[in-house]
PDB file of C-alpha atoms and ligand atoms in Angstrom:
ATOM      1  CA  MET A   1       0.000   0.000   0.000  1.00 57.00           C
ATOM      2  CA  THR A   2       1.302   3.426  -0.838  1.00 53.00           C
ATOM      3  CA  THR A   3      -1.018   5.711   1.095  1.00 62.00           C
ATOM      4  CA  GLN A   4      -2.677   6.120   4.443  1.00 75.00           C
ATOM      5  CA  ILE A   5      -6.193   4.675   4.122  1.00 79.00           C
ATOM      6  CA  PRO A   6      -8.727   7.101   5.632  1.00 84.00           C
ATOM      7  CA  ARG A   7     -10.074   5.845   8.984  1.00 89.00           C
ATOM      8  CA  PRO A   8     -12.400   4.280   9.829  1.00 96.00           C
ATOM      9  CA  THR A   9     -11.909   1.991   6.870  1.00 97.00           C
ATOM     10  CA  VAL A  10     -15.294   1.524   5.254  1.00 98.00           C
ATOM     11  CA  THR A  11     -15.227  -0.710   2.195  1.00 98.00           C
ATOM     12  CA  ARG A  12     -17.985  -2.217   0.125  1.00 98.00           C
ATOM     13  CA  PHE A  13     -18.785  -5.056  -2.225  1.00 98.00           C
ATOM     14  CA  ALA A  14     -21.371  -3.891  -4.740  1.00 98.00           C
ATOM     15  CA  PRO A  15     -22.514  -6.707  -7.005  1.00 98.00           C
ATOM     16  CA  SER A  16     -25.211  -6.325  -9.658  1.00 96.00           C
ATOM     17  CA  PRO A  17     -27.801  -9.108  -9.424  1.00 97.00           C
ATOM     18  CA  ASN A  18     -27.967  -9.729 -13.170  1.00 94.00           C
ATOM     19  CA  GLY A  19     -26.108 -13.026 -13.050  1.00 93.00           C
ATOM     20  CA  ARG A  20     -24.325 -15.367 -10.644  1.00 95.00           C
ATOM     21  CA  LEU A  21     -21.101 -14.580  -8.799  1.00 96.00           C
ATOM     22  CA  HIS A  22     -17.865 -16.252  -9.878  1.00 93.00           C
ATOM     23  CA  ILE A  23     -14.498 -16.641  -8.221  1.00 94.00           C
ATOM     24  CA  GLY A  24     -13.396 -13.155  -9.333  1.00 94.00           C
ATOM     25  CA  HIS A  25     -16.243 -11.709  -7.277  1.00 96.00           C
ATOM     26  CA  ALA A  26     -15.204 -13.841  -4.306  1.00 97.00           C
ATOM     27  CA  PHE A  27     -11.679 -12.413  -4.637  1.00 97.00           C
ATOM     28  CA  ALA A  28     -13.039  -8.839  -4.746  1.00 98.00           C
ATOM     29  CA  ALA A  29     -15.339  -9.389  -1.765  1.00 98.00           C
ATOM     30  CA  ILE A  30     -12.563 -10.960   0.329  1.00 98.00           C
ATOM     31  CA  ILE A  31     -10.196  -8.059  -0.406  1.00 98.00           C
ATOM     32  CA  ALA A  32     -12.806  -5.493   0.677  1.00 98.00           C
ATOM     33  CA  HIS A  33     -13.777  -7.563   3.721  1.00 98.00           C
ATOM     34  CA  ASP A  34     -10.234  -8.175   4.951  1.00 98.00           C
ATOM     35  CA  ILE A  35      -9.052  -4.589   4.519  1.00 97.00           C
ATOM     36  CA  ALA A  36     -12.013  -3.308   6.546  1.00 98.00           C
ATOM     37  CA  ASN A  37     -11.419  -5.959   9.190  1.00 97.00           C
ATOM     38  CA  ASN A  38      -7.823  -4.827   9.580  1.00 95.00           C
ATOM     39  CA  ASP A  39      -9.162  -1.697  11.185  1.00 96.00           C
ATOM     40  CA  PRO A  40     -10.888  -2.320  14.557  1.00 96.00           C
ATOM     41  CA  ASP A  41     -13.408   0.397  13.610  1.00 97.00           C
ATOM     42  CA  GLY A  42     -13.691  -0.750   9.999  1.00 97.00           C
ATOM     43  CA  GLN A  43     -16.890  -1.804   8.260  1.00 98.00           C
ATOM     44  CA  PHE A  44     -17.448  -4.032   5.265  1.00 98.00           C
ATOM     45  CA  LEU A  45     -20.662  -3.150   3.440  1.00 98.00           C
ATOM     46  CA  LEU A  46     -22.721  -5.120   0.954  1.00 98.00           C
ATOM     47  CA  ARG A  47     -24.719  -3.051  -1.508  1.00 98.00           C
ATOM     48  CA  ILE A  48     -26.910  -4.738  -4.091  1.00 98.00           C
ATOM     49  CA  GLU A  49     -26.786  -2.665  -7.280  1.00 97.00           C
ATOM     50  CA  ASP A  50     -30.169  -3.578  -8.688  1.00 96.00           C
ATOM     51  CA  ILE A  51     -31.221  -0.769 -11.008  1.00 94.00           C
ATOM     52  CA  ASP A  52     -30.644  -2.684 -14.182  1.00 89.00           C
ATOM     53  CA  GLY A  53     -34.378  -3.018 -14.918  1.00 85.00           C
ATOM     54  CA  PRO A  54     -35.661  -6.534 -15.522  1.00 86.00           C
ATOM     55  CA  ARG A  55     -32.074  -7.841 -15.703  1.00 90.00           C
ATOM     56  CA  SER A  56     -31.815  -7.314 -11.923  1.00 93.00           C
ATOM     57  CA  ARG A  57     -33.317 -10.323 -10.166  1.00 94.00           C
ATOM     58  CA  PRO A  58     -33.833 -10.666  -6.385  1.00 95.00           C
ATOM     59  CA  GLU A  59     -33.035 -14.377  -6.502  1.00 96.00           C
ATOM     60  CA  PHE A  60     -29.494 -13.562  -7.589  1.00 97.00           C
ATOM     61  CA  ALA A  61     -29.138 -11.151  -4.647  1.00 98.00           C
ATOM     62  CA  ASP A  62     -30.289 -13.916  -2.263  1.00 98.00           C
ATOM     63  CA  GLU A  63     -27.763 -16.240  -3.794  1.00 98.00           C
ATOM     64  CA  PHE A  64     -24.997 -13.619  -3.349  1.00 98.00           C
ATOM     65  CA  ARG A  65     -25.695 -13.475   0.381  1.00 98.00           C
ATOM     66  CA  ARG A  66     -25.473 -17.263   0.659  1.00 98.00           C
ATOM     67  CA  ASP A  67     -22.231 -17.272  -1.355  1.00 98.00           C
ATOM     68  CA  LEU A  68     -20.619 -14.639   0.891  1.00 98.00           C
ATOM     69  CA  GLU A  69     -21.688 -16.522   4.000  1.00 98.00           C
ATOM     70  CA  TRP A  70     -20.212 -19.716   2.550  1.00 98.00           C
ATOM     71  CA  LEU A  71     -16.909 -17.858   2.086  1.00 98.00           C
ATOM     72  CA  GLY A  72     -17.002 -17.005   5.795  1.00 98.00           C
ATOM     73  CA  LEU A  73     -17.541 -13.267   5.321  1.00 98.00           C
ATOM     74  CA  GLU A  74     -19.588 -10.994   7.560  1.00 98.00           C
ATOM     75  CA  TRP A  75     -21.011  -7.724   6.322  1.00 98.00           C
ATOM     76  CA  ILE A  76     -23.423  -4.902   6.931  1.00 98.00           C
ATOM     77  CA  GLU A  77     -25.981  -4.689   4.174  1.00 98.00           C
ATOM     78  CA  VAL A  78     -26.899  -1.160   3.126  1.00 98.00           C
ATOM     79  CA  GLU A  79     -29.879  -0.049   1.074  1.00 98.00           C
ATOM     80  CA  GLN A  80     -30.058  -1.533  -2.382  1.00 98.00           C
ATOM     81  CA  GLN A  81     -29.973   0.832  -5.344  1.00 97.00           C
ATOM     82  CA  SER A  82     -33.599   0.383  -6.374  1.00 96.00           C
ATOM     83  CA  LYS A  83     -34.602   2.073  -3.097  1.00 97.00           C
ATOM     84  CA  ARG A  84     -32.431   5.125  -3.733  1.00 98.00           C
ATOM     85  CA  ILE A  85     -34.054   6.472  -6.883  1.00 96.00           C
ATOM     86  CA  GLU A  86     -35.049   9.738  -5.186  1.00 96.00           C
ATOM     87  CA  SER A  87     -31.470  10.529  -4.277  1.00 97.00           C
ATOM     88  CA  TYR A  88     -30.473   9.998  -7.911  1.00 97.00           C
ATOM     89  CA  GLN A  89     -33.277  12.316  -9.008  1.00 96.00           C
ATOM     90  CA  ARG A  90     -32.146  15.028  -6.595  1.00 97.00           C
ATOM     91  CA  ALA A  91     -28.614  14.827  -7.958  1.00 98.00           C
ATOM     92  CA  ILE A  92     -29.873  14.981 -11.525  1.00 97.00           C
ATOM     93  CA  GLU A  93     -31.871  18.115 -10.698  1.00 97.00           C
ATOM     94  CA  ALA A  94     -28.777  19.720  -9.187  1.00 97.00           C
ATOM     95  CA  LEU A  95     -26.761  18.906 -12.305  1.00 97.00           C
ATOM     96  CA  GLN A  96     -29.556  20.222 -14.525  1.00 95.00           C
ATOM     97  CA  GLN A  97     -29.513  23.486 -12.604  1.00 96.00           C
ATOM     98  CA  GLN A  98     -25.767  23.752 -13.061  1.00 96.00           C
ATOM     99  CA  GLU A  99     -26.277  22.960 -16.755  1.00 94.00           C
ATOM    100  CA  THR A 100     -23.502  20.427 -16.537  1.00 96.00           C
ATOM    101  CA  ILE A 101     -25.794  17.781 -18.070  1.00 95.00           C
ATOM    102  CA  TYR A 102     -27.939  17.972 -21.203  1.00 92.00           C
ATOM    103  CA  PRO A 103     -30.648  15.803 -22.738  1.00 91.00           C
ATOM    104  CA  CYS A 104     -29.825  13.485 -25.582  1.00 90.00           C
ATOM    105  CA  ALA A 105     -32.532  11.726 -27.561  1.00 86.00           C
ATOM    106  CA  CYS A 106     -30.174  10.261 -30.144  1.00 84.00           C
ATOM    107  CA  THR A 107     -30.665   6.627 -30.985  1.00 80.00           C
ATOM    108  CA  ARG A 108     -27.758   4.197 -31.024  1.00 77.00           C
ATOM    109  CA  ALA A 109     -27.850   4.167 -34.815  1.00 78.00           C
ATOM    110  CA  GLU A 110     -27.732   7.965 -34.969  1.00 77.00           C
ATOM    111  CA  ILE A 111     -24.735   8.024 -32.630  1.00 74.00           C
ATOM    112  CA  GLU A 112     -22.930   5.375 -34.632  1.00 73.00           C
ATOM    113  CA  ALA A 113     -23.425   7.414 -37.792  1.00 74.00           C
ATOM    114  CA  LEU A 114     -21.773  10.493 -36.235  1.00 68.00           C
ATOM    115  CA  PRO A 115     -18.256  11.393 -37.346  1.00 65.00           C
ATOM    116  CA  LYS A 116     -15.812  10.419 -34.579  1.00 61.00           C
ATOM    117  CA  ARG A 117     -13.239  12.838 -33.277  1.00 54.00           C
ATOM    118  CA  GLN A 118      -9.924  11.924 -34.776  1.00 44.00           C
ATOM    119  CA  THR A 119      -7.663  12.306 -31.784  1.00 42.00           C
ATOM    120  CA  GLU A 120      -9.834  11.109 -28.908  1.00 47.00           C
ATOM    121  CA  ASP A 121     -10.890   7.695 -30.034  1.00 47.00           C
ATOM    122  CA  ARG A 122     -12.209   6.740 -26.586  1.00 52.00           C
ATOM    123  CA  ARG A 123     -15.021   9.195 -27.069  1.00 57.00           C
ATOM    124  CA  SER A 124     -17.793   6.912 -28.221  1.00 60.00           C
ATOM    125  CA  TYR A 125     -19.995   9.978 -28.487  1.00 69.00           C
ATOM    126  CA  PRO A 126     -18.526  13.257 -29.696  1.00 66.00           C
ATOM    127  CA  GLY A 127     -21.136  15.574 -28.154  1.00 72.00           C
ATOM    128  CA  SER A 128     -22.507  16.618 -31.519  1.00 69.00           C
ATOM    129  CA  CYS A 129     -26.168  16.858 -30.447  1.00 76.00           C
ATOM    130  CA  LYS A 130     -25.412  19.120 -27.477  1.00 77.00           C
ATOM    131  CA  GLY A 131     -28.062  21.823 -27.376  1.00 72.00           C
ATOM    132  CA  GLN A 132     -29.991  20.318 -30.278  1.00 72.00           C
ATOM    133  CA  CYS A 133     -31.944  17.535 -28.645  1.00 75.00           C
ATOM    134  CA  VAL A 134     -33.642  19.954 -26.244  1.00 70.00           C
ATOM    135  CA  ALA A 135     -36.073  21.030 -28.997  1.00 68.00           C
ATOM    136  CA  ARG A 136     -36.605  17.438 -30.052  1.00 69.00           C
ATOM    137  CA  VAL A 137     -37.304  16.384 -26.473  1.00 69.00           C
ATOM    138  CA  SER A 138     -39.795  19.145 -25.690  1.00 66.00           C
ATOM    139  CA  SER A 139     -41.701  18.655 -28.911  1.00 63.00           C
ATOM    140  CA  ALA A 140     -42.461  14.949 -28.436  1.00 61.00           C
ATOM    141  CA  GLU A 141     -42.706  12.231 -25.813  1.00 72.00           C
ATOM    142  CA  ILE A 142     -39.509  10.475 -26.715  1.00 79.00           C
ATOM    143  CA  PRO A 143     -37.080   8.604 -24.489  1.00 82.00           C
ATOM    144  CA  VAL A 144     -34.230  10.798 -23.367  1.00 87.00           C
ATOM    145  CA  ALA A 145     -30.862  10.197 -21.758  1.00 91.00           C
ATOM    146  CA  TRP A 146     -28.901  12.863 -19.867  1.00 94.00           C
ATOM    147  CA  ARG A 147     -25.244  13.328 -20.690  1.00 94.00           C
ATOM    148  CA  LEU A 148     -22.498  15.002 -18.730  1.00 95.00           C
ATOM    149  CA  ASP A 149     -21.183  18.051 -20.586  1.00 94.00           C
ATOM    150  CA  ILE A 150     -17.611  17.112 -19.835  1.00 93.00           C
ATOM    151  CA  ASP A 151     -16.004  20.293 -21.169  1.00 92.00           C
ATOM    152  CA  ARG A 152     -18.326  22.496 -19.144  1.00 94.00           C
ATOM    153  CA  ALA A 153     -17.948  20.308 -16.054  1.00 95.00           C
ATOM    154  CA  MET A 154     -14.157  20.427 -16.305  1.00 94.00           C
ATOM    155  CA  SER A 155     -14.171  24.184 -16.611  1.00 94.00           C
ATOM    156  CA  GLU A 156     -16.232  24.344 -13.394  1.00 92.00           C
ATOM    157  CA  VAL A 157     -14.029  21.905 -11.532  1.00 92.00           C
ATOM    158  CA  GLY A 158     -10.481  22.408 -12.779  1.00 89.00           C
ATOM    159  CA  GLU A 159      -7.972  19.666 -12.072  1.00 89.00           C
ATOM    160  CA  ILE A 160      -9.064  16.154 -11.122  1.00 93.00           C
ATOM    161  CA  VAL A 161      -6.842  14.376  -8.610  1.00 95.00           C
ATOM    162  CA  TRP A 162      -7.450  11.097  -6.822  1.00 96.00           C
ATOM    163  CA  THR A 163      -5.561   8.624  -4.673  1.00 96.00           C
ATOM    164  CA  ASP A 164      -5.118   4.960  -5.451  1.00 95.00           C
ATOM    165  CA  GLU A 165      -3.541   2.713  -2.843  1.00 94.00           C
ATOM    166  CA  PHE A 166      -1.258   1.133  -5.432  1.00 92.00           C
ATOM    167  CA  ALA A 167      -0.836   3.834  -8.062  1.00 92.00           C
ATOM    168  CA  GLY A 168      -0.537   6.755  -5.607  1.00 94.00           C
ATOM    169  CA  SER A 169      -1.718  10.255  -6.484  1.00 95.00           C
ATOM    170  CA  ILE A 170      -3.266  10.450  -9.953  1.00 94.00           C
ATOM    171  CA  THR A 171      -4.094  13.512 -12.008  1.00 95.00           C
ATOM    172  CA  ALA A 172      -6.698  12.458 -14.515  1.00 89.00           C
ATOM    173  CA  ASP A 173      -8.498  14.073 -17.395  1.00 87.00           C
ATOM    174  CA  PRO A 174     -12.004  12.674 -17.840  1.00 88.00           C
ATOM    175  CA  ARG A 175     -12.426  14.616 -21.084  1.00 87.00           C
ATOM    176  CA  GLU A 176     -11.139  11.549 -22.882  1.00 82.00           C
ATOM    177  CA  PHE A 177     -14.406   9.773 -22.039  1.00 85.00           C
ATOM    178  CA  GLY A 178     -16.504  12.352 -23.812  1.00 86.00           C
ATOM    179  CA  ASP A 179     -20.029  13.217 -22.687  1.00 91.00           C
ATOM    180  CA  VAL A 180     -20.875  10.060 -20.752  1.00 92.00           C
ATOM    181  CA  VAL A 181     -24.480   9.135 -20.040  1.00 93.00           C
ATOM    182  CA  LEU A 182     -25.535   9.778 -16.423  1.00 95.00           C
ATOM    183  CA  VAL A 183     -29.205   8.927 -16.840  1.00 94.00           C
ATOM    184  CA  ARG A 184     -29.986   6.201 -19.316  1.00 90.00           C
ATOM    185  CA  LYS A 185     -33.139   6.288 -21.404  1.00 88.00           C
ATOM    186  CA  ASP A 186     -34.367   3.165 -19.660  1.00 86.00           C
ATOM    187  CA  LEU A 187     -32.809   3.610 -16.194  1.00 88.00           C
ATOM    188  CA  PRO A 188     -32.991   6.333 -13.521  1.00 89.00           C
ATOM    189  CA  ALA A 189     -29.189   6.588 -13.230  1.00 95.00           C
ATOM    190  CA  SER A 190     -26.147   5.177 -14.956  1.00 94.00           C
ATOM    191  CA  TYR A 191     -23.537   3.141 -13.113  1.00 95.00           C
ATOM    192  CA  HIS A 192     -21.296   6.223 -12.823  1.00 96.00           C
ATOM    193  CA  LEU A 193     -23.882   8.404 -11.123  1.00 97.00           C
ATOM    194  CA  ALA A 194     -25.405   5.741  -8.870  1.00 98.00           C
ATOM    195  CA  VAL A 195     -22.106   4.329  -7.622  1.00 98.00           C
ATOM    196  CA  THR A 196     -20.678   7.766  -6.859  1.00 98.00           C
ATOM    197  CA  LEU A 197     -23.746   8.900  -4.931  1.00 98.00           C
ATOM    198  CA  ASP A 198     -24.090   5.622  -3.060  1.00 98.00           C
ATOM    199  CA  ASP A 199     -20.453   5.399  -1.996  1.00 98.00           C
ATOM    200  CA  ALA A 200     -20.745   8.897  -0.525  1.00 98.00           C
ATOM    201  CA  ALA A 201     -24.110   8.179   1.139  1.00 98.00           C
ATOM    202  CA  ASP A 202     -22.768   4.954   2.653  1.00 98.00           C
ATOM    203  CA  GLY A 203     -19.662   6.652   4.034  1.00 98.00           C
ATOM    204  CA  VAL A 204     -17.294   4.464   2.026  1.00 98.00           C
ATOM    205  CA  THR A 205     -13.742   5.642   2.642  1.00 98.00           C
ATOM    206  CA  LEU A 206     -11.933   3.084   0.480  1.00 98.00           C
ATOM    207  CA  VAL A 207     -13.467   1.941  -2.799  1.00 98.00           C
ATOM    208  CA  THR A 208     -11.935  -1.404  -3.682  1.00 98.00           C
ATOM    209  CA  ARG A 209     -12.665  -2.816  -7.115  1.00 97.00           C
ATOM    210  CA  GLY A 210     -11.052  -4.461 -10.119  1.00 95.00           C
ATOM    211  CA  GLN A 211      -8.419  -2.816 -12.268  1.00 94.00           C
ATOM    212  CA  ASP A 212     -10.866  -2.772 -15.204  1.00 93.00           C
ATOM    213  CA  LEU A 213     -12.683   0.137 -13.523  1.00 95.00           C
ATOM    214  CA  TYR A 214      -9.529   2.176 -12.825  1.00 95.00           C
ATOM    215  CA  ASP A 215     -10.082   4.720 -15.629  1.00 92.00           C
ATOM    216  CA  THR A 216     -13.710   5.374 -14.721  1.00 94.00           C
ATOM    217  CA  THR A 217     -12.564   6.845 -11.404  1.00 96.00           C
ATOM    218  CA  ALA A 218     -11.893  10.145 -13.177  1.00 95.00           C
ATOM    219  CA  ILE A 219     -15.613  10.389 -14.016  1.00 95.00           C
ATOM    220  CA  HIS A 220     -16.547   9.592 -10.431  1.00 97.00           C
ATOM    221  CA  ARG A 221     -14.165  12.251  -9.151  1.00 97.00           C
ATOM    222  CA  ILE A 222     -15.693  14.909 -11.371  1.00 97.00           C
ATOM    223  CA  LEU A 223     -19.181  13.984 -10.134  1.00 98.00           C
ATOM    224  CA  GLN A 224     -17.977  14.239  -6.536  1.00 98.00           C
ATOM    225  CA  GLU A 225     -16.722  17.743  -7.232  1.00 97.00           C
ATOM    226  CA  LEU A 226     -19.899  18.840  -9.024  1.00 97.00           C
ATOM    227  CA  LEU A 227     -22.157  17.434  -6.319  1.00 98.00           C
ATOM    228  CA  GLY A 228     -20.016  18.325  -3.298  1.00 98.00           C
ATOM    229  CA  LEU A 229     -19.601  14.701  -2.203  1.00 98.00           C
ATOM    230  CA  SER A 230     -16.965  13.234   0.089  1.00 96.00           C
ATOM    231  CA  VAL A 231     -13.883  11.826  -1.622  1.00 97.00           C
ATOM    232  CA  PRO A 232     -12.693   8.335  -0.670  1.00 97.00           C
ATOM    233  CA  HIS A 233      -9.464   6.617  -1.613  1.00 97.00           C
ATOM    234  CA  TRP A 234      -9.487   3.835  -4.190  1.00 97.00           C
ATOM    235  CA  LEU A 235      -7.745   0.512  -4.445  1.00 97.00           C
ATOM    236  CA  HIS A 236      -7.883  -1.126  -7.856  1.00 96.00           C
ATOM    237  CA  HIS A 237      -6.859  -4.737  -7.560  1.00 96.00           C
ATOM    238  CA  LYS A 238      -5.654  -7.320  -9.985  1.00 94.00           C
ATOM    239  CA  LEU A 239      -8.307  -9.284 -11.847  1.00 92.00           C
ATOM    240  CA  LEU A 240      -8.277 -13.048 -11.680  1.00 88.00           C
ATOM    241  CA  LEU A 241      -7.998 -14.639 -15.111  1.00 79.00           C
ATOM    242  CA  ASP A 242      -9.338 -17.942 -16.354  1.00 71.00           C
ATOM    243  CA  GLU A 243      -7.073 -20.681 -17.686  1.00 66.00           C
ATOM    244  CA  THR A 244      -7.081 -19.068 -21.161  1.00 70.00           C
ATOM    245  CA  GLY A 245      -5.868 -15.751 -19.717  1.00 71.00           C
ATOM    246  CA  GLU A 246      -9.268 -14.081 -20.175  1.00 71.00           C
ATOM    247  CA  LYS A 247     -10.905 -11.991 -17.484  1.00 71.00           C
ATOM    248  CA  LEU A 248     -13.535 -13.978 -15.590  1.00 68.00           C
ATOM    249  CA  ALA A 249     -17.010 -12.767 -16.470  1.00 66.00           C
ATOM    250  CA  LYS A 250     -20.569 -13.766 -15.793  1.00 58.00           C
ATOM    251  CA  ARG A 251     -21.435 -13.486 -19.461  1.00 58.00           C
ATOM    252  CA  ARG A 252     -18.588 -15.789 -20.486  1.00 61.00           C
ATOM    253  CA  GLY A 253     -20.035 -18.481 -18.259  1.00 57.00           C
ATOM    254  CA  SER A 254     -17.270 -18.605 -15.611  1.00 65.00           C
ATOM    255  CA  PRO A 255     -18.374 -21.307 -13.119  1.00 79.00           C
ATOM    256  CA  PRO A 256     -20.648 -19.762 -10.496  1.00 94.00           C
ATOM    257  CA  LEU A 257     -19.685 -19.841  -6.817  1.00 96.00           C
ATOM    258  CA  ALA A 258     -23.157 -21.200  -6.054  1.00 97.00           C
ATOM    259  CA  GLU A 259     -22.424 -24.303  -8.095  1.00 95.00           C
ATOM    260  CA  ARG A 260     -19.348 -25.059  -5.980  1.00 94.00           C
ATOM    261  CA  ARG A 261     -21.236 -24.287  -2.795  1.00 97.00           C
ATOM    262  CA  LEU A 262     -24.140 -26.548  -3.681  1.00 96.00           C
ATOM    263  CA  ARG A 263     -21.887 -29.442  -4.604  1.00 95.00           C
ATOM    264  CA  GLY A 264     -20.359 -29.240  -1.115  1.00 96.00           C
ATOM    265  CA  ASP A 265     -17.006 -27.548  -1.760  1.00 95.00           C
ATOM    266  CA  ASP A 266     -15.402 -25.916   1.262  1.00 97.00           C
ATOM    267  CA  GLY A 267     -15.978 -22.157   0.967  1.00 97.00           C
ATOM    268  CA  LEU A 268     -13.632 -21.291   3.837  1.00 98.00           C
ATOM    269  CA  MET A 269     -10.821 -23.172   2.145  1.00 97.00           C
ATOM    270  CA  LEU A 270     -11.512 -21.419  -1.143  1.00 96.00           C
ATOM    271  CA  ALA A 271     -11.394 -18.068   0.673  1.00 97.00           C
ATOM    272  CA  GLU A 272      -8.023 -18.999   2.209  1.00 97.00           C
ATOM    273  CA  GLN A 273      -6.672 -19.943  -1.224  1.00 95.00           C
ATOM    274  CA  LEU A 274      -7.830 -16.624  -2.640  1.00 96.00           C
ATOM    275  CA  ARG A 275      -6.111 -14.807   0.218  1.00 97.00           C
ATOM    276  CA  LEU A 276      -2.798 -16.190  -1.051  1.00 95.00           C
ATOM    277  CA  GLN A 277      -3.227 -14.375  -4.375  1.00 91.00           C
ATOM    278  CA  LYS A 278      -1.436 -11.087  -4.846  1.00 90.00           C
ATOM    279  CA  ILE A 279      -3.877  -8.214  -5.074  1.00 90.00           C
ATOM    280  CA  ALA A 280      -1.616  -5.491  -6.477  1.00 89.00           C
ATOM    281  CA  THR A 281      -1.697  -5.053 -10.239  1.00 81.00           C
ATOM    282  CA  GLY A 282       1.418  -5.996 -12.155  1.00 61.00           C
ATOM    283  CA  THR A 283       2.370  -8.733  -9.658  1.00 44.00           C
TER     284      THR A 283
HETATM  285  N1  LIG B 301     -22.132  -3.063  -9.588  1.00 76.99           N
HETATM  286  C1  LIG B 301     -20.830  -2.865 -10.163  1.00 76.99           C
HETATM  287  C2  LIG B 301     -20.339  -4.177 -10.742  1.00 76.99           C
HETATM  288  O1  LIG B 301     -20.839  -5.227 -10.349  1.00 76.99           O
HETATM  289  C3  LIG B 301     -19.888  -2.350  -9.106  1.00 76.99           C
HETATM  290  C4  LIG B 301     -18.593  -1.853  -9.630  1.00 76.99           C
HETATM  291  C5  LIG B 301     -17.791  -1.107  -8.546  1.00 76.99           C
HETATM  292  O2  LIG B 301     -17.328  -1.786  -7.623  1.00 76.99           O
HETATM  293  O3  LIG B 301     -17.673   0.107  -8.626  1.00 76.99           O
HETATM  294  O4  LIG B 301     -19.486  -4.170 -11.604  1.00 76.99           O
END
């Protein structure tokens, strides 16, 4: 670890109940659990991130709790995301008032047909409809997403700095992401908005999660600045790979923890084996 973790150490495991947990999730949960438990005043939270419409299923959330118990973990469960919609709406209103978000009614096909910026190829959406969809939206009942006006937001906020336990102090520029969606057409908040608000509301002081989410932290930091939220530290850990070197993923059919549990495998032993893995990236 390179930095002083803010005390008390409050970590969280925040699975989305749209599929079953695999061993990579067990690794992530154990890391968050053990770091919190290292601090006598620490807390390990479980937050079910269930705002993914019909893809979120309560039976998966029930299974997650049984899986974590089987691994020998203890946690405090905080409110699931589907019960926090009002807090997302309040944040959206604040961002609307600041004019740091704007409505976008573009369809996927329309966005794909847009000319891409040459130099910033990570921008999947170049912001070309900014200011134009407003008329479209008010003239008809059409589904609308809300996008962060990243250039405007950055001019409000200035420099974005955050602290990662392994990478140290990072100065990031979220402009490379372009105008990300904060409210999806079909959902009350995007991952970026919901996770940032919830981590602040839950008093999380150390966000632990996989290295694949490292870059998105810059977006979360800008939202914290715009909304006046507390700023935790982050720890982005190594991802476990399958035998072919691919990242484990629910959609690729990595064997679910529940399958092992139900066939009588020893969850405590599995947890001990996972504790032997290095968590720092690049090791
Ligand atoms: N619900 C998100 C996921 O399952 C959480 C990601 C995070 O830890 O920030 O990927």
